[in-house]
Coordinates of C-alpha atoms in Angstrom, one line a residue:
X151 CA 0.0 0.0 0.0
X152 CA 1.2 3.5 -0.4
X153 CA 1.7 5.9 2.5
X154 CA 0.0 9.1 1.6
X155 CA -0.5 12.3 3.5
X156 CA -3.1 15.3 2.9
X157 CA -1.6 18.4 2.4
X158 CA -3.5 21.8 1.8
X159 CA -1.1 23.2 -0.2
X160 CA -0.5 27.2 0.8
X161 CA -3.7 26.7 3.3
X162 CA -1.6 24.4 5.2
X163 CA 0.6 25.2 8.3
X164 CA 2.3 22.1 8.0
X165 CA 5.3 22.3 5.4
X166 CA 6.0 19.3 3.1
X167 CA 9.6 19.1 5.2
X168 CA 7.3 18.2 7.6
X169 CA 5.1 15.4 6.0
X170 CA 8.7 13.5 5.0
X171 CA 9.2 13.3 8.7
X172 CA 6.3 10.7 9.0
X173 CA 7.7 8.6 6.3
X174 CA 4.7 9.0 3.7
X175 CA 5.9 9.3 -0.2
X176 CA 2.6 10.0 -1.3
X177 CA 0.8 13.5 -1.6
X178 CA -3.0 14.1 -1.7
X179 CA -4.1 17.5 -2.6
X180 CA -5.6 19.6 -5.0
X181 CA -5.4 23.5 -6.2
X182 CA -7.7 24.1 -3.1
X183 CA -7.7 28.5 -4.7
X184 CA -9.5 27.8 -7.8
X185 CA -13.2 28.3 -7.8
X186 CA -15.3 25.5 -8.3
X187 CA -16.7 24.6 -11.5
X188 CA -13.3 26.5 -13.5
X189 CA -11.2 24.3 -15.3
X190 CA -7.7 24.0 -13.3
X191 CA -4.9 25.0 -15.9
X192 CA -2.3 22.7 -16.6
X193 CA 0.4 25.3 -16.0
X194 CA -0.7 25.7 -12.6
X195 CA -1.0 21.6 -12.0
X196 CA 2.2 21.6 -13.4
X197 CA 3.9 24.0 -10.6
X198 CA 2.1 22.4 -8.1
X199 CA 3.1 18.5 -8.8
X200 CA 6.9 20.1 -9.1
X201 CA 6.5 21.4 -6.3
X202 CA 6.1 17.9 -4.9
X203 CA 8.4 16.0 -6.3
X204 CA 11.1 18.4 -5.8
X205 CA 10.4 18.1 -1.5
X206 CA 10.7 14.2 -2.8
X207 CA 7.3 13.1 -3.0
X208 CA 5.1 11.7 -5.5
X209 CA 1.4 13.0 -6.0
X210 CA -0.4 10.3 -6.2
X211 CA -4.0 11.7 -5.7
X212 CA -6.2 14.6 -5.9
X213 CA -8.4 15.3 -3.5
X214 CA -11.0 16.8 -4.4
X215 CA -11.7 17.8 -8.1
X216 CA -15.3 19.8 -6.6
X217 CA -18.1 19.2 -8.4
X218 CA -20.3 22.4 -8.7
X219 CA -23.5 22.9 -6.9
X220 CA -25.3 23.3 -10.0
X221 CA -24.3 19.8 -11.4
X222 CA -25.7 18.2 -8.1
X223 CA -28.7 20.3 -8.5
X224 CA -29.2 19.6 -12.1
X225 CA -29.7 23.2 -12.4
X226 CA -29.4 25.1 -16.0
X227 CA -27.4 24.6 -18.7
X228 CA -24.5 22.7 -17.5
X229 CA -22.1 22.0 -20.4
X230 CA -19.6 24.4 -19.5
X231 CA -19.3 23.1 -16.1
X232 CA -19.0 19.6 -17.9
X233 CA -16.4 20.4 -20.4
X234 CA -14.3 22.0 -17.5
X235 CA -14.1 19.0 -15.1
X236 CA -13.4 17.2 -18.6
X237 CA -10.6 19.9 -19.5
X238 CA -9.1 19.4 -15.8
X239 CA -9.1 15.7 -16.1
X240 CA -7.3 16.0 -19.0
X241 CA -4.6 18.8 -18.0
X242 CA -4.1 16.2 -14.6
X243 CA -3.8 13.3 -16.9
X244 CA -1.1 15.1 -18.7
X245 CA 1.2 15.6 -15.8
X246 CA 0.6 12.1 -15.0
X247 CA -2.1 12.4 -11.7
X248 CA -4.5 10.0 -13.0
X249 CA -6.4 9.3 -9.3
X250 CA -9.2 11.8 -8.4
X251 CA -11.2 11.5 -5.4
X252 CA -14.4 13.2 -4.9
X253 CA -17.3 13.6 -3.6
X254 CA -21.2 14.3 -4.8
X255 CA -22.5 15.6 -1.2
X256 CA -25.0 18.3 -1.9
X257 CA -24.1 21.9 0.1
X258 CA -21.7 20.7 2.5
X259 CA -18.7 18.3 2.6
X260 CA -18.0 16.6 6.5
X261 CA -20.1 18.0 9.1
X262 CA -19.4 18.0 12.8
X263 CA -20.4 19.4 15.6
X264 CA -17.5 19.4 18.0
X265 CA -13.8 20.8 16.8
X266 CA -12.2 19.9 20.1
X267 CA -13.8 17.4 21.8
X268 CA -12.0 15.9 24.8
X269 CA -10.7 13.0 24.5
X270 CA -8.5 10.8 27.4
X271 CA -5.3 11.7 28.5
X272 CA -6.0 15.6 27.1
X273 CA -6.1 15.1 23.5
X274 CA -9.3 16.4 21.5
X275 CA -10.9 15.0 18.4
X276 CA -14.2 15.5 16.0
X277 CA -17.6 14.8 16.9
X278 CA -20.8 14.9 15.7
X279 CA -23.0 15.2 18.6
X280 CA -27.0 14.6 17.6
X281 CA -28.5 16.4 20.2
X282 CA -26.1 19.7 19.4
X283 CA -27.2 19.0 15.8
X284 CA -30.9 19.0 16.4
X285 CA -30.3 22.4 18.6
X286 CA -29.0 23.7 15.3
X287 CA -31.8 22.6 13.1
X288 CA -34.6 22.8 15.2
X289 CA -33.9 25.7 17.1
X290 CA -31.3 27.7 15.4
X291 CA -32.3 27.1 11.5
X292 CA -36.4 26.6 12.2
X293 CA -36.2 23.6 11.0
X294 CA -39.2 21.8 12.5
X295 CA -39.6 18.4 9.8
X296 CA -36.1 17.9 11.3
X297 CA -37.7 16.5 14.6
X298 CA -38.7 13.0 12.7
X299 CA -34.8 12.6 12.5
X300 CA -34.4 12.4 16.1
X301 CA -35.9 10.5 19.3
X302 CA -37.9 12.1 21.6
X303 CA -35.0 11.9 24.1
X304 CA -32.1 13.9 22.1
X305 CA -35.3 16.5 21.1
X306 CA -35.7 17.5 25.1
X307 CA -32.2 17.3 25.3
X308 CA -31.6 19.6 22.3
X309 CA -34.6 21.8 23.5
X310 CA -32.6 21.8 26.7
X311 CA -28.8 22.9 25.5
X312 CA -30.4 25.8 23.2
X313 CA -32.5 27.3 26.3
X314 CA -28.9 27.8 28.1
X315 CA -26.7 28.2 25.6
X316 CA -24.9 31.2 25.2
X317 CA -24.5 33.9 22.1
X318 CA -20.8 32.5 21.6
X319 CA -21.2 29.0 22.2
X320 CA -24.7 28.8 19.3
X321 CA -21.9 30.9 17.0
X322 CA -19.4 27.9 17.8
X323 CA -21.6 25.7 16.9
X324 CA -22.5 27.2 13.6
X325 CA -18.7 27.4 13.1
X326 CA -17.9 23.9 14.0
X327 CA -20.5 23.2 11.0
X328 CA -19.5 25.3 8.3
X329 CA -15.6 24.2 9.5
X330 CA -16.2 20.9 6.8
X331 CA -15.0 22.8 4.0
X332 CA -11.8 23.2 3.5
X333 CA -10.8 25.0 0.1
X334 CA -14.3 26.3 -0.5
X335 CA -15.5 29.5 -1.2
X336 CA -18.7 29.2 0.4
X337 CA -19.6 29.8 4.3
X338 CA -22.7 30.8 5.6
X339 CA -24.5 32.8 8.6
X340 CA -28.3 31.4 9.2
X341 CA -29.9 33.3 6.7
X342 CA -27.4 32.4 4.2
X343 CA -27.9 28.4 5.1
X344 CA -31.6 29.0 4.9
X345 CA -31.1 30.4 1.4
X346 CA -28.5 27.5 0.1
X347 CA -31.0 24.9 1.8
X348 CA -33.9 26.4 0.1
X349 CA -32.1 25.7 -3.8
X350 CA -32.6 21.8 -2.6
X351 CA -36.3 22.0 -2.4
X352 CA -38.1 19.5 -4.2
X353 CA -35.1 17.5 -4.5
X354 CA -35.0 14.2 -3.2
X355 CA -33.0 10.8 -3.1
X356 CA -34.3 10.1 -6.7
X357 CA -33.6 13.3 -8.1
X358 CA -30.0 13.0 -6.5
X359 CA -29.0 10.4 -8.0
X360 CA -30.4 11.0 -11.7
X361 CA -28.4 14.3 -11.4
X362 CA -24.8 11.9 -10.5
X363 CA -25.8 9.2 -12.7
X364 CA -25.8 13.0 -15.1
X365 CA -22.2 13.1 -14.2
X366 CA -21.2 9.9 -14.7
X367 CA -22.3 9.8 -18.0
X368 CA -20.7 13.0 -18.6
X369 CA -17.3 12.5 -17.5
X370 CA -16.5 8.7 -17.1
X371 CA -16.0 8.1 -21.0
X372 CA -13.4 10.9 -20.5
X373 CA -11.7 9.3 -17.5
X374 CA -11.5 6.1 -19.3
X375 CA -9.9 7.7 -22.7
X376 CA -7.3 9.4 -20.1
X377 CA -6.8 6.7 -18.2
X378 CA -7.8 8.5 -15.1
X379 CA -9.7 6.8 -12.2
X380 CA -12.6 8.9 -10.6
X381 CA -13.0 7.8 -6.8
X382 CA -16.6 8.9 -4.9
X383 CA -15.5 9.4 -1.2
X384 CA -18.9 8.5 0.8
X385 CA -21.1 10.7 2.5
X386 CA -20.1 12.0 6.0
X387 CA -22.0 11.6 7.9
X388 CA -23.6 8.8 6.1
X389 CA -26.9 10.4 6.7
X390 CA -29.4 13.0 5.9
X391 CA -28.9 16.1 7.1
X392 CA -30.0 19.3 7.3
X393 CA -33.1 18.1 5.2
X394 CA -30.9 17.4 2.0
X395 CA -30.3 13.6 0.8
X396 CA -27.3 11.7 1.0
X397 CA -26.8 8.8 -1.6
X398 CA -23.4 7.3 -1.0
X399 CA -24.0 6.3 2.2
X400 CA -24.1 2.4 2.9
X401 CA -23.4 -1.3 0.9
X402 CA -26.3 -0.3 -1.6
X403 CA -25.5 3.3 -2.5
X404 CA -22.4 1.8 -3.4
X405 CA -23.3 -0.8 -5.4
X406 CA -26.1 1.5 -7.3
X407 CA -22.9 4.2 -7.9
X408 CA -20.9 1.2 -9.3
X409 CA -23.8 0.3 -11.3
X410 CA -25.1 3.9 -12.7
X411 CA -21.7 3.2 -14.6
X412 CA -20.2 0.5 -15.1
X413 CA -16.6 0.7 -15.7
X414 CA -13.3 0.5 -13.8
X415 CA -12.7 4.2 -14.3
X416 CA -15.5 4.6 -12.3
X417 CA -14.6 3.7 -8.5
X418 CA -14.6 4.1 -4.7
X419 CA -13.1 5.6 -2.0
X420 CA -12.8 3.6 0.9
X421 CA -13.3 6.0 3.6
X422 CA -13.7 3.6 6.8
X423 CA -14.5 6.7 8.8
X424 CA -17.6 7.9 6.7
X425 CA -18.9 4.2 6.5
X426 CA -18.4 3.4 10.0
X427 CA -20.4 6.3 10.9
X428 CA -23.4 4.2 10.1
X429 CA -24.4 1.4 12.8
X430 CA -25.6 -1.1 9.9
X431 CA -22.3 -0.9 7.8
X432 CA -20.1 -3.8 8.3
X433 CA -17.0 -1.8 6.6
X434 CA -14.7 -5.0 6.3
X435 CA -17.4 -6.3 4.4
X436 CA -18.4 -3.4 2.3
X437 CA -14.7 -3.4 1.5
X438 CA -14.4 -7.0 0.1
X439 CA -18.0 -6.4 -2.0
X440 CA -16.4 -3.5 -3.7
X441 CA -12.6 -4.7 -3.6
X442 CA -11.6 -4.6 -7.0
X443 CA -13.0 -0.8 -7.6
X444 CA -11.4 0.7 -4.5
X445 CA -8.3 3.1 -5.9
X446 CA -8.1 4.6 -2.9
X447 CA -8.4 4.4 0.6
X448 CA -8.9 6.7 3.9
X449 CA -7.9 4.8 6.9
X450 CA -9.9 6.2 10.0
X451 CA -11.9 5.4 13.0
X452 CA -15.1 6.3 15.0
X453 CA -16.9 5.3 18.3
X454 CA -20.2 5.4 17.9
X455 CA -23.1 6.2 20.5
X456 CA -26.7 4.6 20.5
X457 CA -28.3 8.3 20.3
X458 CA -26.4 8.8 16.8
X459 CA -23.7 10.3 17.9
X460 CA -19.9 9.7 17.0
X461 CA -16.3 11.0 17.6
X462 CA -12.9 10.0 16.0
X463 CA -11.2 7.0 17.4
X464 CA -7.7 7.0 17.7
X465 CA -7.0 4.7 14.5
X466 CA -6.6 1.1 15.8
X467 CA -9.5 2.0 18.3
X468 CA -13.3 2.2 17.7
X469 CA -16.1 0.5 16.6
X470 CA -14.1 -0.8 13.4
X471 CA -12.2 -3.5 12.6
X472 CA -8.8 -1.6 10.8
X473 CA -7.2 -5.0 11.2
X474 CA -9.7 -7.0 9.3
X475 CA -10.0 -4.2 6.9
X476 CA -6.5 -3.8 6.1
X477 CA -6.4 -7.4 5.3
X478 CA -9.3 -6.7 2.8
X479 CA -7.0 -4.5 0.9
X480 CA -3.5 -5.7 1.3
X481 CA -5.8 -8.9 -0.3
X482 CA -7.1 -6.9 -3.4
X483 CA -3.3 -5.7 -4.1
X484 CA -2.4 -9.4 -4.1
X485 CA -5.3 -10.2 -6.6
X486 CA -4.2 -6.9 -8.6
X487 CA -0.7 -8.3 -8.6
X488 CA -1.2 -11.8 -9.5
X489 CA -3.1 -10.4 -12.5
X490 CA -0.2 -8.4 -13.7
X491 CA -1.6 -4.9 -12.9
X492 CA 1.6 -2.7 -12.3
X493 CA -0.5 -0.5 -11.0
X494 CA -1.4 -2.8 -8.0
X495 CA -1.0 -1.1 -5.1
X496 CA -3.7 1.4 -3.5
X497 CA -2.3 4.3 -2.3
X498 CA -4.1 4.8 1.9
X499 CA -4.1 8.0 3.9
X500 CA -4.1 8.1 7.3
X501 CA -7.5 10.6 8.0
X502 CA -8.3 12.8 10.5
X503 CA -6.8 12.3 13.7
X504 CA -6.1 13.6 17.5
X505 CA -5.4 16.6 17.9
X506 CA -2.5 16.7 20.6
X507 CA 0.6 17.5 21.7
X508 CA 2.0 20.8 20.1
X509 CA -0.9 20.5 17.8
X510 CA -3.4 21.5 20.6
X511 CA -1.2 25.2 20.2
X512 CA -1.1 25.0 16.8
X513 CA -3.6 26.5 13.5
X514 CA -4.1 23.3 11.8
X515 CA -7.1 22.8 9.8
X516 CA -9.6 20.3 11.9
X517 CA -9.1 16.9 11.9
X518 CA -5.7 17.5 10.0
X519 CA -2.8 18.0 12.7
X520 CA 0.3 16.7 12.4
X521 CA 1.0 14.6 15.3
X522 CA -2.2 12.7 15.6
X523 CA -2.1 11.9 12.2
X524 CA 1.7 10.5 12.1
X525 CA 0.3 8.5 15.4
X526 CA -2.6 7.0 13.1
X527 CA 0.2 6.4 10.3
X528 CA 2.5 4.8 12.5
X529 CA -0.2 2.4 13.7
X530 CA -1.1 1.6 10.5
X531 CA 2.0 0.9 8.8
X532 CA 2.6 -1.6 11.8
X533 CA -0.4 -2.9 10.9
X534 CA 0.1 -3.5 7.6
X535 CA 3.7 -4.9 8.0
X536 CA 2.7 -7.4 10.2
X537 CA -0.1 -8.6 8.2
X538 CA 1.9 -8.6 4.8
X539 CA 4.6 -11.2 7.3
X540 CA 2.0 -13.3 8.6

């Protein structure tokens, strides 16, 4: 497997000198200034993979390659927004980057509801916290058909934290929210969510997904001319939320993506993290259904609680089983191999991780410090070696 590392590019605080520290050779990242739905210019792709290799690393996958809010919306004429994520395929492909991961979550990308969450021994970590997320819909957006989504317990509960909450810690909250996109353009104050929200009426799980099977057929053809392999990251959390439908959440979504088209340029990313997140996924499983279309991997954890709730693990922790996983994958390469694919091995990053350490004094983006992550990679790479010696 290939060690990677995300790095944010000139939004990141940690240097590339850094990231060789951990011992990852891989880079994932992505030209995190240009405004979605423009075409990334090759010059520009060009600098930034030099840039790269030059601090002795390969770039072995961009994340992300954002799809525009108007393609997940079906919305208008979309053929220029269709011929640019064509054109930057194609300027990637020609400075050999030929893995894109991505994702097709309407409005916003991972949402939590804790930054800094304590975590034993003084550490912090993510969390989504359902009652602090009904708060927000119920009580802070007016979201009243939210209060289906949750049990009658985490609604008093909710009811409860909003009546004593203070000015600063509702504005945290909303904060801790819009804190999932990293590299976007867009963040929003209530009114502004209200607005965004309101684009999504009328559009539902069906609509969704006839809008991404829309981009599948669009830009897959392309991918496999370029010999480029697309990559859907699931949904996270692998739930609706905020009213707007998630379709890339579980074993089925998965094998209807697959499906919608089929073809090897058309893949997954494993994110054990997103799919963990959902009490009926048995990842290991998922994993071994949908081996031989995973070309890339995020390696995390969660611990789940029964109200919905969940928080980062640390990697080996949690309510997954990273062993049983890892030996999913480290299997697939073998198959890969055997079949004469030089291309064989699937490049892994270690994701999110513990904040702790220095990092609790440093500005790292959330859920992307340096030291809880080379922790996660360390455990990991053990992992991996012992398996591949068994």
């Amino acid at each position: 497997m290939i060690e990677s590392w995300r790095w944010y590019g000139e939004f990141d605080s940690i240097s590339l000198a850094e990231v060789a520290q951990t011992g990852a050779r891989g880079i994932v990242t992505a030209l995190h200034d240009i405004p979605y739905g423009a075409a990334w210019p090759q010059e520009a792709i060009a600098a930034r993979k030099r840039q790269i290799v030059q601090a002795g690393f390969d770039w072995v996958v961009v994340e992300s390659l954002p799809i525009h809010e108007c393609i997940k919306k079906g919305e208008g004429d979309l053929s220029a927004l269709f011929a640019n994520y064509r054109q930057s395929m194609a300027n990637l492909a020609a400075v050999g980057v030929k893995t894109i991961c991505y994702n097709f979550m309407p409005l916003l990308d991972w949402t939590r509801t804790d930054l800094a969450a304590p975590v034993t021994g003084g550490a912090t970590c993510l969390r989504f916290d359902a009652v602090r997320m009904a708060a927000f819909e119920i009580h802070m957006l007016g979201r009243q058909a939210a209060e289906a989504a949750y049990s009658d317990a985490v609604l008093a509960q909710a009811g409860a934290w909003f009546q004593v909450a203070s000015d600063d810690e509702r504005k945290g909250l909303l904060s801790a929210i819009m804190a999932g996109l990293p590299g976007a353009f867009d963040r929003y104050d209530i009114a502004g969510l209200r607005v965004a929200l309101a684009a999504y009426d009328g559009i539902d799980r069906a609509a969704l997904r006839a809008n991404y099977k829309r981009f599948l057929d669009e830009v897959v053809p392309a991918a496999e001319d370029l010999g480029i392999r697309l990559c859907v990251h699931p949904d996270d959390p692998p739930l609706d939320i905020l009213g707007l439908p998630r379709i890339v959440s579980d074993a089925d979504d998965l094998d209807w993506v697959l499906k919608a088209y089929d073809s090897p340029a058309n893949g997954i990313t494993l994110c054990s993290g997103s799919l963990g997140a959902n009490p009926k996924n048995d990842v290991p499983a998922i994993a071994a259904k949908v081996a031989d279309r995973i070309h890339f991997a995020h390696l995390r954890n969660v611990r789940k609680d029964a109200d919905g709730s969940f928080e980062e693990a640390a990697h080996l922790d949690g309510d997954t089983d990273m062993v049983a996983l890892i030996r999913v994958l480290l299997d697939e390469e073998t198959r890969r191999r055997d079949a004469g694919r030089a291309d064989h091995a699937i490049p892994f990053r270690p994701d999110h991780g513990h904040h702790m350490l220095s990092d609790l004094t440093r500005d790292v983006i959330p859920g992307y410090p340096l030291i809880g992550r080379l922790r996660g990679l360390a455990e990991l790479r053990g992992v991996i070696r012992g398996l591949a010696h068994a």
